[in-house]
Coordinates of N, CA and C in Angstrom, one line a residue:
A1 N 0.8 -1.2 0.0 CA 0.0 0.0 0.0 C 0.9 1.2 0.0
L2 N 0.5 2.2 -0.8 CA 1.2 3.5 -0.8 C 0.9 4.3 0.5
V3 N 1.9 4.9 1.0 CA 1.7 5.8 2.2 C 2.5 7.1 2.0
G4 N 2.2 8.1 2.8 CA 3.0 9.4 2.8 C 3.0 10.1 1.4
D5 N 4.1 10.6 1.0 CA 4.2 11.4 -0.2 C 3.8 10.5 -1.4
A6 N 4.2 9.3 -1.4 CA 3.8 8.4 -2.5 C 2.3 8.2 -2.7
A7 N 1.6 8.3 -1.6 CA 0.1 8.2 -1.7 C -0.5 9.6 -1.9
G8 N 0.3 10.6 -2.0 CA -0.2 12.0 -2.2 C -0.7 12.7 -1.0
Y9 N -0.2 12.2 0.2 CA -0.6 12.8 1.4 C 0.4 14.0 1.8
V10 N 0.3 15.0 1.0 CA 1.1 16.2 1.2 C 0.2 17.4 1.2
T11 N 0.5 18.3 2.1 CA -0.4 19.5 2.1 C 0.0 20.4 1.0
K12 N -1.0 20.8 0.2 CA -0.7 21.6 -1.0 C -0.1 22.9 -0.8
C13 N -0.6 23.6 0.3 CA -0.2 25.0 0.5 C 1.2 25.1 1.0
S14 N 1.7 24.0 1.7 CA 3.1 24.1 2.2 C 4.0 23.1 1.6
G15 N 3.5 22.1 1.0 CA 4.3 21.0 0.5 C 4.8 20.0 1.7
E16 N 4.3 20.3 2.9 CA 4.7 19.5 4.0 C 4.1 18.1 3.9
G17 N 4.9 17.1 4.2 CA 4.4 15.7 4.1 C 4.9 14.8 5.2
I18 N 5.9 15.2 6.0 CA 6.5 14.3 7.0 C 5.5 13.8 8.0
Y19 N 4.7 14.7 8.6 CA 3.7 14.3 9.6 C 2.7 13.3 9.0
F20 N 2.2 13.7 7.8 CA 1.2 12.8 7.2 C 1.8 11.5 6.7
A21 N 3.1 11.5 6.3 CA 3.7 10.3 5.9 C 3.8 9.4 7.1
A22 N 4.2 9.9 8.3 CA 4.3 9.1 9.5 C 3.0 8.6 9.9
K23 N 1.9 9.4 9.9 CA 0.6 9.0 10.3 C 0.1 7.9 9.4
S24 N 0.2 8.1 8.1 CA -0.3 7.1 7.1 C 0.4 5.8 7.2
G25 N 1.8 5.9 7.4 CA 2.5 4.6 7.6 C 2.1 3.9 8.8
R26 N 1.9 4.6 9.9 CA 1.4 3.9 11.1 C 0.0 3.3 10.9
M27 N -0.9 4.1 10.3 CA -2.2 3.6 10.1 C -2.2 2.4 9.2
A28 N -1.4 2.4 8.1 CA -1.3 1.2 7.2 C -0.8 0.0 8.0
A29 N 0.2 0.2 8.8 CA 0.7 -0.9 9.6 C -0.3 -1.4 10.6
Q30 N -1.1 -0.6 11.2 CA -2.1 -1.0 12.2 C -3.2 -1.8 11.4
A31 N -3.5 -1.3 10.2 CA -4.5 -2.0 9.4 C -4.0 -3.4 9.1
I32 N -2.8 -3.5 8.7 CA -2.2 -4.9 8.3 C -2.2 -5.8 9.5
V33 N -1.8 -5.3 10.7 CA -1.8 -6.1 11.9 C -3.3 -6.6 12.2
Q34 N -4.2 -5.7 12.1 CA -5.6 -6.1 12.4 C -6.1 -7.1 11.3
L35 N -5.8 -6.9 10.1 CA -6.3 -7.8 9.0 C -5.6 -9.2 9.1
M36 N -4.4 -9.3 9.7 CA -3.7 -10.5 9.8 C -4.4 -11.5 10.8
Q37 N -5.3 -10.9 11.7 CA -6.0 -11.7 12.6 C -5.1 -12.7 13.5
G38 N -4.2 -12.0 14.1 CA -3.2 -12.8 15.0 C -2.2 -13.6 14.2
G39 N -2.0 -13.3 13.0 CA -1.0 -14.0 12.2 C -1.6 -15.2 11.5
T40 N -2.9 -15.3 11.5 CA -3.5 -16.5 10.8 C -3.8 -16.4 9.3
R41 N -3.6 -15.1 8.8 CA -3.9 -14.9 7.4 C -3.0 -13.8 6.9
L42 N -2.8 -13.7 5.6 CA -2.1 -12.7 5.0 C -3.1 -11.8 4.2
P43 N -3.3 -10.5 4.6 CA -4.3 -9.7 3.8 C -3.8 -9.4 2.4
T44 N -4.8 -9.1 1.6 CA -4.4 -8.7 0.2 C -4.1 -7.3 0.2
Q45 N -3.5 -6.9 -0.9 CA -3.2 -5.4 -1.1 C -4.5 -4.6 -1.1
Q46 N -5.5 -5.1 -1.7 CA -6.8 -4.4 -1.8 C -7.4 -4.3 -0.4
E47 N -7.4 -5.3 0.4 CA -7.9 -5.2 1.8 C -7.2 -4.2 2.6
I48 N -5.8 -4.1 2.4 CA -5.0 -3.2 3.2 C -5.4 -1.7 2.7
E49 N -5.5 -1.5 1.4 CA -5.8 -0.2 0.9 C -7.2 0.2 1.3
D50 N -8.2 -0.7 1.2 CA -9.6 -0.4 1.5 C -9.7 0.0 3.0
T51 N -9.0 -0.7 3.8 CA -9.1 -0.5 5.3 C -8.4 0.8 5.7
Y52 N -7.1 0.9 5.4 CA -6.3 2.0 5.9 C -6.7 3.3 5.2
I53 N -6.9 3.3 3.9 CA -7.3 4.5 3.2 C -8.6 5.1 3.7
A54 N -9.6 4.2 3.9 CA -10.9 4.6 4.5 C -10.7 5.3 5.9
D55 N -9.8 4.6 6.7 CA -9.6 5.2 8.0 C -8.9 6.5 7.9
Y56 N -7.9 6.6 7.0 CA -7.1 7.9 6.9 C -8.0 9.0 6.4
D57 N -8.8 8.7 5.4 CA -9.7 9.7 4.8 C -10.7 10.2 5.9
K58 N -11.2 9.3 6.7 CA -12.2 9.6 7.7 C -11.5 10.6 8.7
K59 N -10.3 10.3 9.0 CA -9.6 11.1 10.1 C -9.1 12.4 9.5
Y60 N -8.6 12.5 8.3 CA -7.9 13.7 7.8 C -8.6 14.4 6.7
Q61 N -9.7 14.0 6.2 CA -10.4 14.6 5.1 C -10.7 16.1 5.4
A62 N -11.2 16.4 6.5 CA -11.6 17.8 6.9 C -10.3 18.6 6.9
T63 N -9.2 18.1 7.3 CA -7.9 18.9 7.3 C -7.6 19.3 5.9
Y64 N -7.7 18.3 5.0 CA -7.3 18.6 3.6 C -8.3 19.6 3.0
V65 N -9.6 19.5 3.3 CA -10.6 20.5 2.8 C -10.2 21.9 3.2
V66 N -9.9 22.0 4.5 CA -9.5 23.4 5.0 C -8.2 23.9 4.3
L67 N -7.2 23.0 4.2 CA -6.0 23.4 3.6 C -6.2 23.8 2.1
D68 N -7.1 23.0 1.4 CA -7.4 23.4 0.0 C -8.1 24.8 0.0
L69 N -9.0 25.0 0.9 CA -9.6 26.4 0.9 C -8.6 27.5 1.2
L70 N -7.7 27.3 2.1 CA -6.7 28.3 2.4 C -5.8 28.5 1.1
Q71 N -5.5 27.4 0.4 CA -4.7 27.6 -0.8 C -5.5 28.4 -1.8
K72 N -6.7 28.2 -2.0 CA -7.5 28.9 -3.0 C -7.6 30.4 -2.6
V73 N -7.7 30.7 -1.3 CA -7.9 32.0 -0.9 C -6.6 32.8 -0.9
F74 N -5.5 32.2 -0.3 CA -4.3 32.9 -0.1 C -3.2 32.7 -1.2
Y75 N -3.5 31.8 -2.1 CA -2.5 31.5 -3.2 C -3.1 31.8 -4.6
S76 N -4.2 32.6 -4.6 CA -4.8 33.0 -5.8 C -4.2 34.1 -6.6
S77 N -3.3 34.9 -5.9 CA -2.6 35.9 -6.6 C -1.4 36.3 -5.8
N78 N -0.5 37.0 -6.4 CA 0.8 37.4 -5.7 C 0.4 38.3 -4.5
A79 N -0.5 39.2 -4.6 CA -0.9 40.0 -3.5 C -1.4 39.2 -2.3
A80 N -2.2 38.2 -2.6 CA -2.8 37.3 -1.6 C -1.7 36.5 -0.9
R81 N -0.7 36.0 -1.7 CA 0.4 35.3 -1.1 C 1.2 36.2 -0.2
E82 N 1.5 37.4 -0.6 CA 2.2 38.3 0.3 C 1.5 38.6 1.6
A83 N 0.2 38.8 1.5 CA -0.6 39.1 2.7 C -0.6 37.9 3.6
F84 N -0.6 36.7 3.1 CA -0.6 35.5 3.9 C 0.7 35.3 4.6
V85 N 1.8 35.6 3.9 CA 3.2 35.5 4.5 C 3.4 36.5 5.6
E86 N 3.0 37.7 5.4 CA 3.2 38.8 6.3 C 2.2 38.7 7.4

């Protein structure tokens, strides 16, 4: 399963991805452990993605929506970018 920057979990307005990479990696690992049912089975790639991506989206979707809105407002022009920085 893709995690972090490879999965596109980067904040658009800052390019920051370390926090989201760490969180998505941990969430993917937790999903794998849960799906393995105590080591009795090996989950498929699809099961891992369906589980961890759904959990990740549920937890962080609102964050990305707010960051997208900030980008649209403050990065729409040079003057807006300058106002945001100062």
